[in-house]
mmCIF file of C-alpha atoms in Angstrom:
data_model
loop_
_atom_site.group_PDB
_atom_site.id
_atom_site.type_symbol
_atom_site.label_atom_id
_atom_site.label_comp_id
_atom_site.label_asym_id
_atom_site.label_seq_id
_atom_site.Cartn_x
_atom_site.Cartn_y
_atom_site.Cartn_z
ATOM 1 C CA UNK A 17 -7.242 -53.879 -30.141
ATOM 2 C CA UNK A 18 -4.451 -51.504 -29.273
ATOM 3 C CA UNK A 19 -3.953 -50.563 -25.995
ATOM 4 C CA UNK A 20 -4.933 -46.872 -26.323
ATOM 5 C CA UNK A 21 -8.605 -48.124 -27.795
ATOM 6 C CA UNK A 22 -9.455 -51.093 -24.846
ATOM 7 C CA UNK A 23 -8.536 -48.591 -22.419
ATOM 8 C CA UNK A 24 -11.195 -46.487 -23.921
ATOM 9 C CA UNK A 25 -13.316 -49.466 -23.737
ATOM 10 C CA UNK A 26 -11.961 -50.226 -20.045
ATOM 11 C CA UNK A 27 -13.180 -46.625 -19.072
ATOM 12 C CA UNK A 28 -16.929 -46.779 -21.128
ATOM 13 C CA UNK A 29 -17.670 -49.968 -19.068
ATOM 14 C CA UNK A 30 -17.389 -48.807 -15.519
ATOM 15 C CA UNK A 31 -19.039 -45.468 -16.619
ATOM 16 C CA UNK A 32 -21.751 -47.434 -18.321
ATOM 17 C CA UNK A 33 -21.622 -49.446 -15.177
ATOM 18 C CA UNK A 34 -21.870 -46.870 -12.433
ATOM 19 C CA UNK A 35 -23.711 -44.279 -14.313
ATOM 20 C CA UNK A 36 -26.560 -47.429 -15.066
ATOM 21 C CA UNK A 37 -26.377 -46.629 -18.815
ATOM 22 C CA UNK A 38 -29.155 -48.878 -20.323
ATOM 23 C CA UNK A 39 -28.242 -49.006 -23.738
ATOM 24 C CA UNK A 40 -24.256 -49.309 -24.128
ATOM 25 C CA UNK A 41 -22.269 -47.195 -27.456
ATOM 26 C CA UNK A 42 -19.072 -49.638 -26.923
ATOM 27 C CA UNK A 43 -18.897 -53.880 -27.565
ATOM 28 C CA UNK A 44 -18.894 -56.189 -24.521
ATOM 29 C CA UNK A 45 -15.320 -56.376 -23.812
ATOM 30 C CA UNK A 46 -15.774 -59.923 -22.280
ATOM 31 C CA UNK A 47 -16.968 -62.859 -24.195
ATOM 32 C CA UNK A 48 -17.958 -66.682 -22.496
ATOM 33 C CA UNK A 49 -18.158 -68.609 -25.575
ATOM 34 C CA UNK A 50 -19.201 -72.128 -25.297
ATOM 35 C CA UNK A 51 -17.888 -74.416 -27.274
ATOM 36 C CA UNK A 52 -20.037 -77.617 -25.979
ATOM 37 C CA UNK A 53 -22.270 -78.135 -23.359
ATOM 38 C CA UNK A 54 -20.959 -82.301 -22.570
ATOM 39 C CA UNK A 55 -18.906 -82.876 -19.841
ATOM 40 C CA UNK A 56 -17.941 -85.972 -18.561
ATOM 41 C CA UNK A 57 -18.520 -85.515 -14.385
ATOM 42 C CA UNK A 58 -21.432 -85.359 -12.780
ATOM 43 C CA UNK A 59 -19.928 -82.788 -9.695
ATOM 44 C CA UNK A 60 -22.734 -82.399 -6.285
ATOM 45 C CA UNK A 61 -22.438 -78.442 -6.336
ATOM 46 C CA UNK A 62 -22.611 -77.827 -10.032
ATOM 47 C CA UNK A 63 -25.830 -77.809 -11.919
ATOM 48 C CA UNK A 64 -24.920 -80.627 -14.828
ATOM 49 C CA UNK A 65 -26.165 -83.106 -11.887
ATOM 50 C CA UNK A 66 -29.162 -81.257 -11.352
ATOM 51 C CA UNK A 67 -32.035 -83.928 -13.395
ATOM 52 C CA UNK A 68 -33.643 -80.537 -15.529
ATOM 53 C CA UNK A 69 -33.319 -82.248 -19.297
ATOM 54 C CA UNK A 70 -30.598 -80.142 -21.265
ATOM 55 C CA UNK A 71 -29.625 -80.457 -24.971
ATOM 56 C CA UNK A 72 -26.507 -81.364 -25.250
ATOM 57 C CA UNK A 73 -24.598 -80.254 -28.497
ATOM 58 C CA UNK A 74 -21.152 -78.762 -29.547
ATOM 59 C CA UNK A 75 -21.075 -74.990 -31.680
ATOM 60 C CA UNK A 76 -20.632 -75.250 -35.093
ATOM 61 C CA UNK A 77 -17.064 -74.057 -36.504
ATOM 62 C CA UNK A 78 -18.780 -72.047 -39.092
ATOM 63 C CA UNK A 79 -21.266 -69.631 -36.051
ATOM 64 C CA UNK A 80 -17.622 -69.842 -34.244
ATOM 65 C CA UNK A 81 -16.045 -67.846 -36.983
ATOM 66 C CA UNK A 82 -19.007 -65.533 -37.353
ATOM 67 C CA UNK A 83 -18.853 -64.511 -33.576
ATOM 68 C CA UNK A 84 -14.970 -64.016 -33.681
ATOM 69 C CA UNK A 85 -15.131 -61.944 -37.054
ATOM 70 C CA UNK A 86 -17.537 -59.495 -35.314
ATOM 71 C CA UNK A 87 -16.093 -59.167 -31.515
ATOM 72 C CA UNK A 88 -12.280 -58.808 -33.734
ATOM 73 C CA UNK A 89 -11.458 -54.955 -32.637
ATOM 74 C CA UNK A 90 -14.263 -54.877 -30.145
ATOM 75 C CA UNK A 91 -14.269 -57.776 -27.559
ATOM 76 C CA UNK A 92 -10.462 -57.829 -25.383
ATOM 77 C CA UNK A 93 -10.715 -61.654 -24.133
ATOM 78 C CA UNK A 94 -13.051 -64.329 -24.924
ATOM 79 C CA UNK A 95 -13.431 -67.828 -22.391
ATOM 80 C CA UNK A 96 -13.776 -70.986 -23.999
ATOM 81 C CA UNK A 97 -15.946 -73.087 -22.157
ATOM 82 C CA UNK A 98 -18.901 -72.458 -19.777
ATOM 83 C CA UNK A 99 -21.419 -75.562 -19.003
ATOM 84 C CA UNK A 100 -19.253 -78.312 -20.738
ATOM 85 C CA UNK A 101 -15.531 -79.571 -20.895
ATOM 86 C CA UNK A 102 -14.566 -77.828 -23.685
ATOM 87 C CA UNK A 103 -11.613 -80.240 -24.829
ATOM 88 C CA UNK A 104 -13.837 -82.270 -25.823
ATOM 89 C CA UNK A 105 -14.796 -80.209 -29.287
ATOM 90 C CA UNK A 106 -12.489 -81.989 -31.788
ATOM 91 C CA UNK A 107 -11.895 -78.302 -32.949
ATOM 92 C CA UNK A 108 -10.693 -76.381 -29.954
ATOM 93 C CA UNK A 109 -7.155 -75.950 -30.596
ATOM 94 C CA UNK A 110 -8.187 -74.166 -34.009
ATOM 95 C CA UNK A 111 -11.070 -72.825 -31.976
ATOM 96 C CA UNK A 112 -8.328 -70.864 -29.857
ATOM 97 C CA UNK A 113 -5.620 -70.351 -32.575
ATOM 98 C CA UNK A 114 -8.380 -68.019 -34.672
ATOM 99 C CA UNK A 115 -9.173 -65.736 -31.510
ATOM 100 C CA UNK A 116 -5.430 -64.922 -31.095
ATOM 101 C CA UNK A 117 -5.169 -64.147 -34.503
ATOM 102 C CA UNK A 118 -8.383 -61.751 -34.331
ATOM 103 C CA UNK A 119 -6.326 -60.124 -31.846
ATOM 104 C CA UNK A 120 -8.747 -61.657 -28.626
ATOM 105 C CA UNK A 121 -7.351 -62.983 -25.415
ATOM 106 C CA UNK A 122 -7.824 -66.481 -24.913
ATOM 107 C CA UNK A 123 -9.345 -68.187 -22.099
ATOM 108 C CA UNK A 124 -9.356 -71.854 -21.108
ATOM 109 C CA UNK A 125 -11.069 -73.438 -18.462
ATOM 110 C CA UNK A 126 -10.583 -77.209 -17.943
ATOM 111 C CA UNK A 127 -10.947 -79.929 -15.359
ATOM 112 C CA UNK A 128 -8.063 -81.327 -17.245
ATOM 113 C CA UNK A 129 -9.812 -85.300 -17.019
ATOM 114 C CA UNK A 130 -8.621 -85.777 -20.415
ATOM 115 C CA UNK A 131 -5.544 -83.934 -20.526
ATOM 116 C CA UNK A 132 -3.325 -86.188 -22.675
ATOM 117 C CA UNK A 133 0.172 -85.113 -23.636
ATOM 118 C CA UNK A 134 -0.553 -85.190 -27.169
ATOM 119 C CA UNK A 135 -3.356 -82.067 -26.027
ATOM 120 C CA UNK A 136 -0.902 -80.142 -23.972
ATOM 121 C CA UNK A 137 1.607 -80.188 -26.291
ATOM 122 C CA UNK A 138 -1.054 -78.944 -28.731
ATOM 123 C CA UNK A 139 -2.284 -76.340 -25.957
ATOM 124 C CA UNK A 140 0.945 -74.984 -25.610
ATOM 125 C CA UNK A 141 1.559 -74.482 -29.206
ATOM 126 C CA UNK A 142 -1.794 -72.636 -29.869
ATOM 127 C CA UNK A 143 -0.310 -69.836 -27.266
ATOM 128 C CA UNK A 144 -3.442 -69.833 -25.181
ATOM 129 C CA UNK A 145 -3.226 -67.130 -23.025
ATOM 130 C CA UNK A 146 -4.565 -68.507 -19.859
ATOM 131 C CA UNK A 147 -5.796 -72.053 -18.352
ATOM 132 C CA UNK A 148 -7.712 -72.882 -15.735
ATOM 133 C CA UNK A 149 -7.501 -76.662 -13.855
ATOM 134 C CA UNK A 150 -10.396 -76.943 -11.901
ATOM 135 C CA UNK A 151 -9.459 -79.603 -9.033
ATOM 136 C CA UNK A 152 -11.659 -79.940 -6.109
ATOM 137 C CA UNK A 153 -9.492 -81.288 -2.814
ATOM 138 C CA UNK A 154 -6.104 -82.097 -1.616
ATOM 139 C CA UNK A 155 -6.600 -85.261 -0.963
ATOM 140 C CA UNK A 156 -8.437 -88.793 -3.456
ATOM 141 C CA UNK A 157 -11.609 -89.083 -1.238
ATOM 142 C CA UNK A 158 -12.779 -85.251 -0.897
ATOM 143 C CA UNK A 159 -11.379 -85.056 -4.810
ATOM 144 C CA UNK A 160 -13.185 -88.266 -6.079
ATOM 145 C CA UNK A 161 -16.579 -87.363 -3.916
ATOM 146 C CA UNK A 162 -16.951 -83.918 -5.542
ATOM 147 C CA UNK A 163 -14.970 -84.389 -9.356
ATOM 148 C CA UNK A 164 -18.141 -87.525 -9.535
ATOM 149 C CA UNK A 165 -16.042 -89.945 -12.181
ATOM 150 C CA UNK A 166 -12.942 -88.141 -12.142
ATOM 151 C CA UNK A 167 -9.601 -90.203 -10.368
ATOM 152 C CA UNK A 168 -7.446 -88.093 -8.823
ATOM 153 C CA UNK A 169 -4.096 -89.240 -9.333
ATOM 154 C CA UNK A 170 -5.214 -89.407 -12.991
ATOM 155 C CA UNK A 171 -5.838 -85.991 -13.544
ATOM 156 C CA UNK A 172 -2.818 -84.424 -11.572
ATOM 157 C CA UNK A 173 -0.067 -86.156 -13.112
ATOM 158 C CA UNK A 174 -2.314 -84.631 -16.186
ATOM 159 C CA UNK A 175 -1.958 -80.978 -14.860
ATOM 160 C CA UNK A 176 1.511 -81.803 -13.081
ATOM 161 C CA UNK A 177 2.550 -82.928 -16.618
ATOM 162 C CA UNK A 178 1.369 -80.060 -18.286
ATOM 163 C CA UNK A 179 3.250 -77.769 -16.481
ATOM 164 C CA UNK A 180 6.360 -80.109 -16.887
ATOM 165 C CA UNK A 181 6.170 -79.634 -20.838
ATOM 166 C CA UNK A 182 5.248 -75.986 -20.415
ATOM 167 C CA UNK A 183 8.921 -75.770 -17.972
ATOM 168 C CA UNK A 184 10.751 -78.113 -20.489
ATOM 169 C CA UNK A 185 9.887 -76.251 -23.397
ATOM 170 C CA UNK A 186 10.803 -72.525 -21.736
ATOM 171 C CA UNK A 187 6.727 -71.397 -22.101
ATOM 172 C CA UNK A 188 5.750 -67.905 -20.109
ATOM 173 C CA UNK A 189 2.159 -68.751 -21.915
ATOM 174 C CA UNK A 190 -0.382 -69.562 -20.846
ATOM 175 C CA UNK A 191 -0.383 -68.269 -17.619
ATOM 176 C CA UNK A 192 -1.262 -71.360 -15.671
ATOM 177 C CA UNK A 193 -4.486 -71.253 -12.357
ATOM 178 C CA UNK A 194 -5.032 -74.401 -10.368
ATOM 179 C CA UNK A 195 -7.929 -73.636 -8.639
ATOM 180 C CA UNK A 196 -10.343 -75.553 -6.056
ATOM 181 C CA UNK A 197 -13.014 -75.174 -4.146
ATOM 182 C CA UNK A 198 -13.136 -74.663 -0.600
ATOM 183 C CA UNK A 199 -15.463 -77.323 0.464
ATOM 184 C CA UNK A 200 -15.356 -77.297 4.042
ATOM 185 C CA UNK A 201 -13.827 -80.281 4.410
ATOM 186 C CA UNK A 202 -11.621 -79.848 7.461
ATOM 187 C CA UNK A 203 -7.336 -81.261 6.169
ATOM 188 C CA UNK A 204 -4.393 -81.150 7.663
ATOM 189 C CA UNK A 205 -1.978 -78.538 7.271
ATOM 190 C CA UNK A 206 0.558 -81.546 6.586
ATOM 191 C CA UNK A 207 -1.740 -83.142 3.318
ATOM 192 C CA UNK A 208 -2.234 -79.063 1.959
ATOM 193 C CA UNK A 209 1.481 -78.353 2.489
ATOM 194 C CA UNK A 210 2.648 -81.501 0.927
ATOM 195 C CA UNK A 211 -0.059 -81.381 -2.077
ATOM 196 C CA UNK A 212 0.806 -78.354 -2.705
ATOM 197 C CA UNK A 213 4.632 -78.905 -2.949
ATOM 198 C CA UNK A 214 4.253 -81.448 -6.113
ATOM 199 C CA UNK A 215 4.054 -78.078 -7.934
ATOM 200 C CA UNK A 216 7.867 -76.624 -6.349
ATOM 201 C CA UNK A 217 9.966 -75.015 -9.043
ATOM 202 C CA UNK A 218 6.206 -75.362 -11.585
ATOM 203 C CA UNK A 219 5.647 -73.044 -13.631
ATOM 204 C CA UNK A 220 2.384 -72.786 -11.761
ATOM 205 C CA UNK A 221 1.681 -68.622 -11.335
ATOM 206 C CA UNK A 222 -1.329 -69.464 -9.157
ATOM 207 C CA UNK A 223 -3.151 -71.885 -6.722
ATOM 208 C CA UNK A 224 -6.637 -70.231 -5.626
ATOM 209 C CA UNK A 225 -8.822 -71.431 -2.847
ATOM 210 C CA UNK A 226 -12.301 -70.165 -4.487
ATOM 211 C CA UNK A 227 -15.303 -70.123 -2.309
ATOM 212 C CA UNK A 228 -18.473 -71.500 -3.543
ATOM 213 C CA UNK A 229 -21.357 -69.870 -5.503
ATOM 214 C CA UNK A 230 -25.035 -70.795 -5.530
ATOM 215 C CA UNK A 231 -24.846 -71.001 -9.793
ATOM 216 C CA UNK A 232 -27.996 -67.951 -9.543
ATOM 217 C CA UNK A 233 -29.451 -70.210 -6.943
ATOM 218 C CA UNK A 234 -29.594 -73.733 -9.213
ATOM 219 C CA UNK A 235 -27.231 -75.205 -6.329
ATOM 220 C CA UNK A 236 -28.265 -74.341 -3.307
ATOM 221 C CA UNK A 237 -25.809 -74.269 -0.071
ATOM 222 C CA UNK A 238 -26.039 -72.496 3.368
ATOM 223 C CA UNK A 239 -22.798 -70.849 3.349
ATOM 224 C CA UNK A 240 -23.615 -69.437 -0.258
ATOM 225 C CA UNK A 241 -26.537 -67.950 1.582
ATOM 226 C CA UNK A 242 -23.899 -65.600 3.698
ATOM 227 C CA UNK A 243 -23.701 -63.377 0.985
ATOM 228 C CA UNK A 244 -27.199 -62.037 1.860
ATOM 229 C CA UNK A 245 -25.971 -59.701 4.573
ATOM 230 C CA UNK A 246 -23.761 -58.112 2.013
ATOM 231 C CA UNK A 247 -24.461 -54.716 0.302
ATOM 232 C CA UNK A 248 -26.736 -54.876 -2.867
ATOM 233 C CA UNK A 249 -24.894 -54.121 -6.318
ATOM 234 C CA UNK A 250 -26.193 -54.470 -9.925
ATOM 235 C CA UNK A 251 -24.888 -57.523 -11.716
ATOM 236 C CA UNK A 252 -22.097 -56.261 -13.132
ATOM 237 C CA UNK A 253 -22.370 -58.551 -16.455
ATOM 238 C CA UNK A 254 -24.750 -56.676 -18.500
ATOM 239 C CA UNK A 255 -21.894 -53.873 -18.814
ATOM 240 C CA UNK A 256 -19.068 -55.747 -19.869
ATOM 241 C CA UNK A 257 -19.428 -59.490 -20.882
ATOM 242 C CA UNK A 258 -21.875 -62.026 -22.965
ATOM 243 C CA UNK A 259 -22.228 -65.348 -23.000
ATOM 244 C CA UNK A 260 -22.909 -67.474 -26.154
ATOM 245 C CA UNK A 261 -24.400 -70.932 -25.971
ATOM 246 C CA UNK A 262 -22.954 -73.649 -28.286
ATOM 247 C CA UNK A 263 -26.454 -72.950 -30.957
ATOM 248 C CA UNK A 264 -25.465 -69.047 -30.818
ATOM 249 C CA UNK A 265 -28.067 -68.409 -27.766
ATOM 250 C CA UNK A 266 -26.938 -65.251 -26.113
ATOM 251 C CA UNK A 267 -27.613 -65.590 -22.079
ATOM 252 C CA UNK A 268 -26.364 -62.051 -19.983
ATOM 253 C CA UNK A 269 -24.098 -64.208 -18.112
ATOM 254 C CA UNK A 270 -22.499 -67.917 -16.924
ATOM 255 C CA UNK A 271 -24.968 -68.046 -13.874
ATOM 256 C CA UNK A 272 -28.174 -68.732 -16.025
ATOM 257 C CA UNK A 273 -26.784 -72.404 -16.637
ATOM 258 C CA UNK A 274 -30.334 -73.017 -17.680
ATOM 259 C CA UNK A 275 -30.961 -70.319 -20.546
ATOM 260 C CA UNK A 276 -34.135 -69.043 -18.646
ATOM 261 C CA UNK A 277 -32.624 -65.275 -20.116
ATOM 262 C CA UNK A 278 -32.427 -65.570 -23.899
ATOM 263 C CA UNK A 279 -31.704 -62.865 -25.494
ATOM 264 C CA UNK A 280 -31.319 -63.389 -28.932
ATOM 265 C CA UNK A 281 -29.376 -65.565 -30.878
ATOM 266 C CA UNK A 282 -26.293 -65.092 -32.830
ATOM 267 C CA UNK A 283 -27.875 -67.254 -36.184
ATOM 268 C CA UNK A 284 -29.669 -64.418 -37.200
ATOM 269 C CA UNK A 285 -28.112 -61.043 -35.120
ATOM 270 C CA UNK A 286 -25.414 -59.902 -34.717
ATOM 271 C CA UNK A 287 -23.658 -59.401 -31.497
ATOM 272 C CA UNK A 288 -23.931 -55.823 -31.772
ATOM 273 C CA UNK A 289 -27.972 -56.190 -32.155
ATOM 274 C CA UNK A 290 -28.347 -58.575 -29.205
ATOM 275 C CA UNK A 291 -26.133 -56.824 -27.027
ATOM 276 C CA UNK A 292 -28.290 -53.250 -27.037
ATOM 277 C CA UNK A 293 -31.823 -55.184 -27.610
ATOM 278 C CA UNK A 294 -35.086 -54.795 -25.978
ATOM 279 C CA UNK A 295 -34.226 -57.975 -23.844
ATOM 280 C CA UNK A 296 -30.652 -56.816 -22.601
ATOM 281 C CA UNK A 297 -31.916 -53.327 -21.664
ATOM 282 C CA UNK A 298 -34.794 -54.459 -20.069
ATOM 283 C CA UNK A 299 -32.627 -56.388 -17.949
ATOM 284 C CA UNK A 300 -30.099 -53.846 -17.386
ATOM 285 C CA UNK A 301 -33.362 -51.217 -15.717
ATOM 286 C CA UNK A 302 -34.487 -54.041 -13.679
ATOM 287 C CA UNK A 303 -31.002 -54.039 -11.890
ATOM 288 C CA UNK A 304 -30.498 -50.268 -11.752
ATOM 289 C CA UNK A 305 -34.262 -49.917 -10.596
ATOM 290 C CA UNK A 306 -33.959 -52.863 -8.132
ATOM 291 C CA UNK A 307 -37.044 -54.635 -10.171
ATOM 292 C CA UNK A 308 -35.214 -58.536 -10.819
ATOM 293 C CA UNK A 309 -37.632 -60.447 -8.584
ATOM 294 C CA UNK A 310 -39.413 -61.943 -11.248
ATOM 295 C CA UNK A 311 -36.048 -62.587 -13.279
ATOM 296 C CA UNK A 312 -34.939 -66.201 -12.831
ATOM 297 C CA UNK A 313 -31.974 -67.168 -11.921
ATOM 298 C CA UNK A 314 -31.238 -63.517 -11.167
ATOM 299 C CA UNK A 315 -33.846 -63.773 -8.067
ATOM 300 C CA UNK A 316 -31.353 -66.393 -6.245
ATOM 301 C CA UNK A 317 -28.499 -65.461 -7.140
ATOM 302 C CA UNK A 318 -25.605 -64.638 -4.367
ATOM 303 C CA UNK A 319 -23.853 -62.247 -6.478
ATOM 304 C CA UNK A 320 -25.712 -59.419 -6.490
ATOM 305 C CA UNK A 321 -24.756 -58.782 -3.029
ATOM 306 C CA UNK A 322 -21.359 -58.388 -2.482
ATOM 307 C CA UNK A 323 -18.604 -56.535 -0.487
ATOM 308 C CA UNK A 324 -18.642 -53.659 -3.014
ATOM 309 C CA UNK A 325 -16.067 -50.686 -3.820
ATOM 310 C CA UNK A 326 -16.436 -47.940 -4.733
ATOM 311 C CA UNK A 327 -20.162 -49.403 -6.078
ATOM 312 C CA UNK A 328 -18.119 -51.995 -7.555
ATOM 313 C CA UNK A 329 -17.982 -55.453 -6.393
ATOM 314 C CA UNK A 330 -14.191 -55.662 -4.988
ATOM 315 C CA UNK A 331 -14.641 -59.730 -6.154
ATOM 316 C CA UNK A 332 -14.815 -58.772 -9.642
ATOM 317 C CA UNK A 333 -12.611 -55.515 -9.525
ATOM 318 C CA UNK A 334 -10.003 -57.770 -7.944
ATOM 319 C CA UNK A 335 -10.214 -60.545 -10.744
ATOM 320 C CA UNK A 336 -10.262 -58.184 -13.871
ATOM 321 C CA UNK A 337 -7.346 -55.888 -12.380
ATOM 322 C CA UNK A 338 -5.071 -58.915 -11.942
ATOM 323 C CA UNK A 339 -5.457 -60.200 -15.302
ATOM 324 C CA UNK A 340 -5.303 -56.358 -16.956
ATOM 325 C CA UNK A 341 -2.747 -54.310 -16.127
ATOM 326 C CA UNK A 342 -3.988 -51.598 -18.018
ATOM 327 C CA UNK A 343 -7.419 -51.866 -15.652
ATOM 328 C CA UNK A 344 -4.773 -51.773 -12.806
ATOM 329 C CA UNK A 345 -3.699 -48.480 -14.286
ATOM 330 C CA UNK A 346 -6.945 -46.721 -14.885
ATOM 331 C CA UNK A 347 -8.150 -47.845 -11.533
ATOM 332 C CA UNK A 348 -5.062 -45.694 -10.276
ATOM 333 C CA UNK A 349 -5.490 -42.479 -11.610
ATOM 334 C CA UNK A 350 -8.961 -42.567 -11.403
ATOM 335 C CA UNK A 351 -8.606 -42.898 -7.624
ATOM 336 C CA UNK A 352 -5.853 -40.491 -7.295
ATOM 337 C CA UNK A 353 -7.950 -37.919 -8.937
ATOM 338 C CA UNK A 354 -11.009 -38.493 -6.875
ATOM 339 C CA UNK A 355 -8.665 -37.971 -3.896
ATOM 340 C CA UNK A 356 -6.780 -34.924 -5.269
ATOM 341 C CA UNK A 357 -10.719 -33.840 -6.060
ATOM 342 C CA UNK A 358 -11.659 -34.116 -2.170
ATOM 343 C CA UNK A 359 -8.326 -32.805 -1.175
ATOM 344 C CA UNK A 360 -9.652 -29.744 -3.533
#
């Protein structure tokens, strides 16, 4: 996708969200796609640890090829991750390469537990655009309590070795994020400082301490409930993104962990047919009118209550614009125009 075309799509998505458009003539800009929902960890803050039964599987490559054909020239980027650990998919490298060749920016989120040297080399050769490592805790005890079945030293070395290899090969890509959740545990400044120092002079682009969310109400969390004091804003996902499970089922967002709002299937429908299907239109209408109390998991999701700027949740705006220079330039022009109009 060319820069001008992407800029136009981005502007249309912003306008569609602000105006509450029910039928969006533009395609989804961002796709979350689940290569597999199998995960080797059972973290207490993740719905993977729920006793609710979930069918496990891996996306067939033919289905994946169909999705990429339809996304080509329409979507801007694809997150090859959702409920499971994507590195377990035997063709994950092929998936990255195919999406990149179709002009899509590729992003991957991983727990890094099985990312050995060979996998690191393959990921770097694939020219992946962004990789995010989920590593929760600065100490062994905290990490292994939150990341059940993972080993602190082994996983940390996997990440450090990836960064060393990236540096040795003198590669700028992928943009590399180290993400940890604020667990609420007290950590001495010295411990945190020594932990972070391990990344000195390595090609880590961002270290991100993330506040927890409640996974659409599937994970009760007292600190997350504080979000209810914020201002209501319609869910942004329905106007700019699409989530696709390993079996082709389409969901409105990654927070619908147990597929309670299936919008259709890409096994028998096109991406655009589902994007503007009756189920999606009805959901958009529900958010616009604030008539979502009957919709699960949306009715319990803390993401409808966020700080906003000009009607857009600031957390979404900050993340998207930081990763998207075109988006930043677009919004800067928009703010300047609004300011001039107010002056007049």
